[in-house]
PDB file of C-alpha atoms in Angstrom:
ATOM      1  CA  UNK A  15      33.299   4.081-102.042  1.00 71.00           C
ATOM      2  CA  UNK A  16      31.594   0.828-101.313  1.00 77.00           C
ATOM      3  CA  UNK A  17      31.746  -2.548-103.037  1.00 89.00           C
ATOM      4  CA  UNK A  18      29.921  -5.781-102.349  1.00 94.00           C
ATOM      5  CA  UNK A  19      30.300  -9.219-103.854  1.00 96.00           C
ATOM      6  CA  UNK A  20      27.797 -12.065-104.027  1.00 97.00           C
ATOM      7  CA  UNK A  21      27.586 -15.180-106.198  1.00 97.00           C
ATOM      8  CA  UNK A  22      25.419 -14.426-109.205  1.00 96.00           C
ATOM      9  CA  UNK A  23      23.471 -17.700-109.159  1.00 97.00           C
ATOM     10  CA  UNK A  24      22.806 -20.595-106.814  1.00 97.00           C
ATOM     11  CA  UNK A  25      20.737 -23.705-107.525  1.00 97.00           C
ATOM     12  CA  UNK A  26      19.436 -26.186-104.933  1.00 97.00           C
ATOM     13  CA  UNK A  27      16.655 -28.721-104.498  1.00 97.00           C
ATOM     14  CA  UNK A  28      13.611 -28.587-102.265  1.00 97.00           C
ATOM     15  CA  UNK A  29      14.359 -29.435 -98.655  1.00 97.00           C
ATOM     16  CA  UNK A  30      18.051 -28.629 -98.968  1.00 97.00           C
ATOM     17  CA  UNK A  31      20.116 -25.991 -97.188  1.00 97.00           C
ATOM     18  CA  UNK A  32      21.829 -23.206 -99.116  1.00 98.00           C
ATOM     19  CA  UNK A  33      24.254 -20.492 -98.029  1.00 98.00           C
ATOM     20  CA  UNK A  34      24.611 -17.202 -99.908  1.00 98.00           C
ATOM     21  CA  UNK A  35      27.812 -15.327 -99.125  1.00 98.00           C
ATOM     22  CA  UNK A  36      28.434 -11.606 -99.172  1.00 98.00           C
ATOM     23  CA  UNK A  37      31.759  -9.819 -98.852  1.00 97.00           C
ATOM     24  CA  UNK A  38      31.995  -6.084 -98.661  1.00 96.00           C
ATOM     25  CA  UNK A  39      34.391  -3.168 -98.599  1.00 93.00           C
ATOM     26  CA  UNK A  40      33.024   0.033 -97.221  1.00 87.00           C
ATOM     27  CA  UNK A  41      33.682   2.929 -94.937  1.00 85.00           C
ATOM     28  CA  UNK A  42      31.230   3.935 -92.259  1.00 85.00           C
ATOM     29  CA  UNK A  43      29.805   0.404 -91.998  1.00 88.00           C
ATOM     30  CA  UNK A  44      27.204  -0.105 -89.314  1.00 87.00           C
ATOM     31  CA  UNK A  45      25.233  -3.184 -90.320  1.00 91.00           C
ATOM     32  CA  UNK A  46      24.384  -5.812 -92.912  1.00 95.00           C
ATOM     33  CA  UNK A  47      20.879  -6.519 -94.154  1.00 94.00           C
ATOM     34  CA  UNK A  48      19.421  -9.160 -96.436  1.00 95.00           C
ATOM     35  CA  UNK A  49      16.492  -8.674 -98.794  1.00 94.00           C
ATOM     36  CA  UNK A  50      14.464 -11.036-100.949  1.00 96.00           C
ATOM     37  CA  UNK A  51      13.017  -9.963-104.283  1.00 95.00           C
ATOM     38  CA  UNK A  52      10.702 -12.021-106.451  1.00 95.00           C
ATOM     39  CA  UNK A  53      10.490 -11.237-110.153  1.00 91.00           C
ATOM     40  CA  UNK A  54       8.506  -8.066-110.743  1.00 86.00           C
ATOM     41  CA  UNK A  55       8.204  -7.287-107.052  1.00 90.00           C
ATOM     42  CA  UNK A  56       9.851  -4.973-104.587  1.00 89.00           C
ATOM     43  CA  UNK A  57      12.521  -6.128-102.135  1.00 91.00           C
ATOM     44  CA  UNK A  58      11.338  -7.382 -98.770  1.00 90.00           C
ATOM     45  CA  UNK A  59      13.391  -7.301 -95.600  1.00 89.00           C
ATOM     46  CA  UNK A  60      14.705 -10.611 -94.271  1.00 93.00           C
ATOM     47  CA  UNK A  61      17.267  -9.864 -91.585  1.00 92.00           C
ATOM     48  CA  UNK A  62      19.725  -7.409 -90.110  1.00 91.00           C
ATOM     49  CA  UNK A  63      23.063  -7.934 -88.330  1.00 94.00           C
ATOM     50  CA  UNK A  64      24.851  -5.155 -86.518  1.00 91.00           C
ATOM     51  CA  UNK A  65      27.032  -7.374 -84.347  1.00 94.00           C
ATOM     52  CA  UNK A  66      29.125 -10.438 -85.111  1.00 96.00           C
ATOM     53  CA  UNK A  67      27.322 -13.736 -84.923  1.00 97.00           C
ATOM     54  CA  UNK A  68      24.271 -15.562 -86.127  1.00 96.00           C
ATOM     55  CA  UNK A  69      20.717 -14.224 -86.174  1.00 93.00           C
ATOM     56  CA  UNK A  70      17.984 -16.794 -86.685  1.00 93.00           C
ATOM     57  CA  UNK A  71      14.500 -16.054 -87.981  1.00 88.00           C
ATOM     58  CA  UNK A  72      12.552 -19.191 -88.769  1.00 92.00           C
ATOM     59  CA  UNK A  73      14.039 -20.995 -91.761  1.00 95.00           C
ATOM     60  CA  UNK A  74      16.382 -18.109 -92.476  1.00 96.00           C
ATOM     61  CA  UNK A  75      19.547 -17.234 -90.567  1.00 96.00           C
ATOM     62  CA  UNK A  76      22.093 -14.521 -91.194  1.00 97.00           C
ATOM     63  CA  UNK A  77      25.688 -14.307 -90.050  1.00 98.00           C
ATOM     64  CA  UNK A  78      28.124 -11.414 -89.811  1.00 98.00           C
ATOM     65  CA  UNK A  79      31.858 -11.192 -89.188  1.00 97.00           C
ATOM     66  CA  UNK A  80      32.865  -7.554 -89.099  1.00 96.00           C
ATOM     67  CA  UNK A  81      36.568  -8.354 -88.853  1.00 95.00           C
ATOM     68  CA  UNK A  82      36.350 -10.380 -92.077  1.00 96.00           C
ATOM     69  CA  UNK A  83      33.924  -7.978 -93.797  1.00 96.00           C
ATOM     70  CA  UNK A  84      31.831 -11.022 -94.543  1.00 97.00           C
ATOM     71  CA  UNK A  85      28.347 -12.265 -94.003  1.00 98.00           C
ATOM     72  CA  UNK A  86      26.018 -14.939 -95.263  1.00 98.00           C
ATOM     73  CA  UNK A  87      22.375 -15.814 -95.491  1.00 98.00           C
ATOM     74  CA  UNK A  88      21.445 -19.406 -94.685  1.00 98.00           C
ATOM     75  CA  UNK A  89      18.194 -20.808 -95.995  1.00 97.00           C
ATOM     76  CA  UNK A  90      17.016 -24.134 -94.589  1.00 97.00           C
ATOM     77  CA  UNK A  91      14.299 -26.539 -95.689  1.00 97.00           C
ATOM     78  CA  UNK A  92      14.158 -24.867 -99.070  1.00 98.00           C
ATOM     79  CA  UNK A  93      10.771 -24.456-100.706  1.00 97.00           C
ATOM     80  CA  UNK A  94       9.881 -23.677-104.283  1.00 97.00           C
ATOM     81  CA  UNK A  95       8.629 -20.254-103.208  1.00 96.00           C
ATOM     82  CA  UNK A  96      12.152 -19.388-102.045  1.00 97.00           C
ATOM     83  CA  UNK A  97      13.190 -19.052-105.694  1.00 97.00           C
ATOM     84  CA  UNK A  98      14.032 -15.353-105.921  1.00 97.00           C
ATOM     85  CA  UNK A  99      16.910 -12.911-105.927  1.00 97.00           C
ATOM     86  CA  UNK A 100      18.634 -12.224-102.648  1.00 97.00           C
ATOM     87  CA  UNK A 101      20.518  -9.010-101.988  1.00 96.00           C
ATOM     88  CA  UNK A 102      22.883  -8.182 -99.193  1.00 96.00           C
ATOM     89  CA  UNK A 103      23.008  -4.511 -98.282  1.00 93.00           C
ATOM     90  CA  UNK A 104      25.469  -2.677 -96.089  1.00 92.00           C
ATOM     91  CA  UNK A 105      24.355   0.197 -93.941  1.00 87.00           C
ATOM     92  CA  UNK A 106      26.679   3.160 -94.289  1.00 82.00           C
ATOM     93  CA  UNK A 107      26.834   6.348 -92.285  1.00 78.00           C
ATOM     94  CA  UNK A 108      26.290   8.625 -95.208  1.00 66.00           C
ATOM     95  CA  UNK A 109      23.403  10.662 -96.605  1.00 53.00           C
ATOM     96  CA  UNK A 110      20.903   9.692 -93.936  1.00 58.00           C
ATOM     97  CA  UNK A 111      22.460   6.298 -93.361  1.00 61.00           C
ATOM     98  CA  UNK A 112      21.277   4.585 -96.486  1.00 75.00           C
ATOM     99  CA  UNK A 113      21.938   0.992 -97.455  1.00 83.00           C
ATOM    100  CA  UNK A 114      24.112   0.083-100.439  1.00 87.00           C
ATOM    101  CA  UNK A 115      22.971  -3.068-102.205  1.00 91.00           C
ATOM    102  CA  UNK A 116      25.062  -5.930-103.504  1.00 94.00           C
ATOM    103  CA  UNK A 117      24.634  -7.268-107.060  1.00 94.00           C
ATOM    104  CA  UNK A 118      22.205  -9.960-105.929  1.00 96.00           C
ATOM    105  CA  UNK A 119      22.150 -13.759-106.033  1.00 97.00           C
ATOM    106  CA  UNK A 120      19.573 -15.554-108.103  1.00 97.00           C
ATOM    107  CA  UNK A 121      18.391 -18.655-106.207  1.00 98.00           C
ATOM    108  CA  UNK A 122      16.618 -21.383-108.141  1.00 97.00           C
ATOM    109  CA  UNK A 123      14.955 -24.132-106.124  1.00 97.00           C
ATOM    110  CA  UNK A 124      14.326 -27.302-108.096  1.00 96.00           C
ATOM    111  CA  UNK A 125      11.733 -29.987-107.249  1.00 94.00           C
TER     112      UNK A 125
ATOM    113  CA  UNK B 147       6.061  -3.946 -90.554  1.00 67.00           C
ATOM    114  CA  UNK B 148       5.694  -0.450 -91.891  1.00 80.00           C
ATOM    115  CA  UNK B 149       3.932   0.105 -95.201  1.00 89.00           C
ATOM    116  CA  UNK B 150       5.165   2.207 -98.080  1.00 93.00           C
ATOM    117  CA  UNK B 151       2.973   2.797-101.105  1.00 94.00           C
ATOM    118  CA  UNK B 152       3.846   4.007-104.570  1.00 96.00           C
ATOM    119  CA  UNK B 153       1.692   5.379-107.322  1.00 96.00           C
ATOM    120  CA  UNK B 154       1.367   4.645-110.153  1.00 96.00           C
ATOM    121  CA  UNK B 155       2.481   1.031-110.312  1.00 95.00           C
ATOM    122  CA  UNK B 156       2.946   1.150-114.040  1.00 96.00           C
ATOM    123  CA  UNK B 157       3.173   3.997-116.537  1.00 97.00           C
ATOM    124  CA  UNK B 158       3.730   4.152-120.267  1.00 97.00           C
ATOM    125  CA  UNK B 159       4.506   7.527-121.781  1.00 96.00           C
ATOM    126  CA  UNK B 160       5.805   9.112-124.935  1.00 96.00           C
ATOM    127  CA  UNK B 161       9.340  10.377-125.215  1.00 97.00           C
ATOM    128  CA  UNK B 162       9.657  13.976-124.054  1.00 96.00           C
ATOM    129  CA  UNK B 163       6.869  13.897-121.492  1.00 96.00           C
ATOM    130  CA  UNK B 164       7.261  14.169-117.736  1.00 97.00           C
ATOM    131  CA  UNK B 165       6.158  11.530-115.270  1.00 97.00           C
ATOM    132  CA  UNK B 166       5.532  11.975-111.537  1.00 97.00           C
ATOM    133  CA  UNK B 167       5.832   9.072-109.118  1.00 97.00           C
ATOM    134  CA  UNK B 168       4.515   9.350-105.561  1.00 97.00           C
ATOM    135  CA  UNK B 169       5.887   7.528-102.544  1.00 96.00           C
ATOM    136  CA  UNK B 170       3.979   7.512 -99.259  1.00 95.00           C
ATOM    137  CA  UNK B 171       4.735   6.057 -95.859  1.00 92.00           C
ATOM    138  CA  UNK B 172       1.316   4.969 -94.647  1.00 92.00           C
ATOM    139  CA  UNK B 173       1.755   4.280 -90.961  1.00 87.00           C
ATOM    140  CA  UNK B 174       4.901   6.088 -89.941  1.00 87.00           C
ATOM    141  CA  UNK B 175       6.674   9.363 -90.532  1.00 87.00           C
ATOM    142  CA  UNK B 176       9.786   9.291 -92.653  1.00 84.00           C
ATOM    143  CA  UNK B 177      12.140  12.237 -92.548  1.00 81.00           C
ATOM    144  CA  UNK B 178      14.282  10.452 -95.105  1.00 86.00           C
ATOM    145  CA  UNK B 179      13.187   8.471 -98.136  1.00 91.00           C
ATOM    146  CA  UNK B 180      15.327   6.880-100.806  1.00 92.00           C
ATOM    147  CA  UNK B 181      14.779   6.552-104.531  1.00 95.00           C
ATOM    148  CA  UNK B 182      16.281   3.588-106.361  1.00 94.00           C
ATOM    149  CA  UNK B 183      16.340   2.515-109.980  1.00 95.00           C
ATOM    150  CA  UNK B 184      16.606  -1.103-111.029  1.00 94.00           C
ATOM    151  CA  UNK B 185      17.243  -2.308-114.571  1.00 92.00           C
ATOM    152  CA  UNK B 186      16.318  -5.900-115.510  1.00 87.00           C
ATOM    153  CA  UNK B 187      18.417  -8.543-113.773  1.00 86.00           C
ATOM    154  CA  UNK B 188      20.458  -5.890-111.987  1.00 90.00           C
ATOM    155  CA  UNK B 189      20.706  -4.640-108.447  1.00 91.00           C
ATOM    156  CA  UNK B 190      19.076  -1.595-106.944  1.00 91.00           C
ATOM    157  CA  UNK B 191      21.025   1.579-107.587  1.00 91.00           C
ATOM    158  CA  UNK B 192      20.459   4.498-105.256  1.00 90.00           C
ATOM    159  CA  UNK B 193      19.540   7.606-107.199  1.00 93.00           C
ATOM    160  CA  UNK B 194      18.942  10.098-104.428  1.00 92.00           C
ATOM    161  CA  UNK B 195      18.118  10.606-100.803  1.00 90.00           C
ATOM    162  CA  UNK B 196      15.030  12.674-100.189  1.00 88.00           C
ATOM    163  CA  UNK B 197      14.997  14.792 -97.050  1.00 84.00           C
ATOM    164  CA  UNK B 198      11.816  16.322 -95.700  1.00 84.00           C
ATOM    165  CA  UNK B 199      11.922  20.085 -95.892  1.00 83.00           C
ATOM    166  CA  UNK B 200      15.275  20.324 -97.651  1.00 85.00           C
ATOM    167  CA  UNK B 201      16.938  19.559-100.955  1.00 88.00           C
ATOM    168  CA  UNK B 202      17.510  15.996-102.025  1.00 91.00           C
ATOM    169  CA  UNK B 203      20.999  14.554-102.123  1.00 90.00           C
ATOM    170  CA  UNK B 204      21.799  12.981-105.471  1.00 92.00           C
ATOM    171  CA  UNK B 205      24.237  10.181-106.186  1.00 89.00           C
ATOM    172  CA  UNK B 206      27.057  10.753-108.603  1.00 89.00           C
ATOM    173  CA  UNK B 207      25.943  10.545-112.207  1.00 91.00           C
ATOM    174  CA  UNK B 208      22.265  11.239-111.484  1.00 94.00           C
ATOM    175  CA  UNK B 209      21.033  14.446-113.099  1.00 93.00           C
ATOM    176  CA  UNK B 210      19.209  16.514-110.525  1.00 92.00           C
ATOM    177  CA  UNK B 211      17.505  18.606-113.184  1.00 94.00           C
ATOM    178  CA  UNK B 212      16.129  15.513-114.863  1.00 96.00           C
ATOM    179  CA  UNK B 213      15.012  13.657-111.752  1.00 96.00           C
ATOM    180  CA  UNK B 214      13.230  16.192-109.582  1.00 96.00           C
ATOM    181  CA  UNK B 215      12.559  15.159-106.008  1.00 94.00           C
ATOM    182  CA  UNK B 216      10.182  16.879-103.620  1.00 90.00           C
ATOM    183  CA  UNK B 217       9.752  15.726-100.026  1.00 88.00           C
ATOM    184  CA  UNK B 218       6.959  18.042 -98.998  1.00 82.00           C
ATOM    185  CA  UNK B 219       5.790  16.226 -95.881  1.00 87.00           C
ATOM    186  CA  UNK B 220       6.866  13.501 -93.478  1.00 88.00           C
ATOM    187  CA  UNK B 221       4.819  10.953 -95.385  1.00 91.00           C
ATOM    188  CA  UNK B 222       5.206  11.935 -99.041  1.00 93.00           C
ATOM    189  CA  UNK B 223       8.080  12.143-101.475  1.00 94.00           C
ATOM    190  CA  UNK B 224       7.688  12.567-105.229  1.00 95.00           C
ATOM    191  CA  UNK B 225      10.047  11.807-108.079  1.00 97.00           C
ATOM    192  CA  UNK B 226       9.429  13.540-111.394  1.00 97.00           C
ATOM    193  CA  UNK B 227      11.208  12.226-114.452  1.00 97.00           C
ATOM    194  CA  UNK B 228      11.333  15.226-116.750  1.00 97.00           C
ATOM    195  CA  UNK B 229      11.515  14.940-120.531  1.00 96.00           C
ATOM    196  CA  UNK B 230      11.640  11.170-120.305  1.00 96.00           C
ATOM    197  CA  UNK B 231      13.500   9.186-122.953  1.00 96.00           C
ATOM    198  CA  UNK B 232      13.499   5.457-123.727  1.00 96.00           C
ATOM    199  CA  UNK B 233      16.725   4.969-121.767  1.00 95.00           C
ATOM    200  CA  UNK B 234      14.846   6.124-118.643  1.00 96.00           C
ATOM    201  CA  UNK B 235      12.626   3.050-118.873  1.00 96.00           C
ATOM    202  CA  UNK B 236      13.220   1.163-115.654  1.00 95.00           C
ATOM    203  CA  UNK B 237      11.760  -0.006-112.357  1.00 95.00           C
ATOM    204  CA  UNK B 238      11.760   2.875-109.861  1.00 96.00           C
ATOM    205  CA  UNK B 239      11.474   1.945-106.201  1.00 95.00           C
ATOM    206  CA  UNK B 240      11.232   4.188-103.173  1.00 95.00           C
ATOM    207  CA  UNK B 241      11.949   3.213 -99.621  1.00 92.00           C
ATOM    208  CA  UNK B 242      11.730   4.699 -96.164  1.00 89.00           C
ATOM    209  CA  UNK B 243      13.919   3.751 -93.270  1.00 81.00           C
ATOM    210  CA  UNK B 244      12.638   2.903 -89.829  1.00 76.00           C
ATOM    211  CA  UNK B 245      15.438   2.117 -87.390  1.00 73.00           C
ATOM    212  CA  UNK B 246      17.483  -0.565 -89.177  1.00 69.00           C
ATOM    213  CA  UNK B 247      14.934  -1.664 -91.723  1.00 76.00           C
ATOM    214  CA  UNK B 248      14.216  -0.142 -95.063  1.00 81.00           C
ATOM    215  CA  UNK B 249      10.658  -0.614 -96.190  1.00 88.00           C
ATOM    216  CA  UNK B 250      10.172  -0.549 -99.911  1.00 91.00           C
ATOM    217  CA  UNK B 251       7.266   0.589-101.981  1.00 93.00           C
ATOM    218  CA  UNK B 252       5.918  -1.841-104.582  1.00 92.00           C
ATOM    219  CA  UNK B 253       7.772  -0.035-107.347  1.00 94.00           C
ATOM    220  CA  UNK B 254       6.774   1.808-110.504  1.00 96.00           C
ATOM    221  CA  UNK B 255       7.569   0.328-113.874  1.00 95.00           C
ATOM    222  CA  UNK B 256       8.184   3.155-116.342  1.00 96.00           C
ATOM    223  CA  UNK B 257       8.171   2.486-120.061  1.00 96.00           C
ATOM    224  CA  UNK B 258       9.058   5.371-122.348  1.00 96.00           C
ATOM    225  CA  UNK B 259       8.126   4.859-125.983  1.00 96.00           C
TER     226      UNK B 259
END
């Protein structure tokens, strides 16, 4: 089976930098994705890492270490609109290569 | 990015009725779509994988006779919740995969009275 761990809640202030960690145990791993979900909305794709290292997309960066089964999402220059839940998801070679989602991290950005 | 639509966005029904939810990929063909369920303040739980032209693959603990999935074309998958009960009230989200991204529909909030 698969298991993922994330912190349940993170709080930071506007303009700060926050890192959300994700550790996973899975078989058939082929990549790690991050999704953002605002209350009442559907998840939206943020980033994907298949190889070790850092991927940067604007204010958001994502890191993967396959040997450590670990990744993180880095959010810089936090804005109030970044308050949302963030899910890591591992891609697994199973049933059409679906993604298994972590429990999610609730980020609250304070003024 | 690719667009996935869902209909209806919200449905309220009486216990014992059946509800059909449609999921469409609007600008790409999806041989595989995924159906998730999300309870308040919880993560997305995969219910089943819908395969065009063949039977869906259900996750352990999901009743295939209760949650009927039909993937009749490369752009449409439907989920029918049969004989719905209050415990089926949830947020149902479909997604379609394109390369390494999963594009999600806006979700359907089902409330069973």
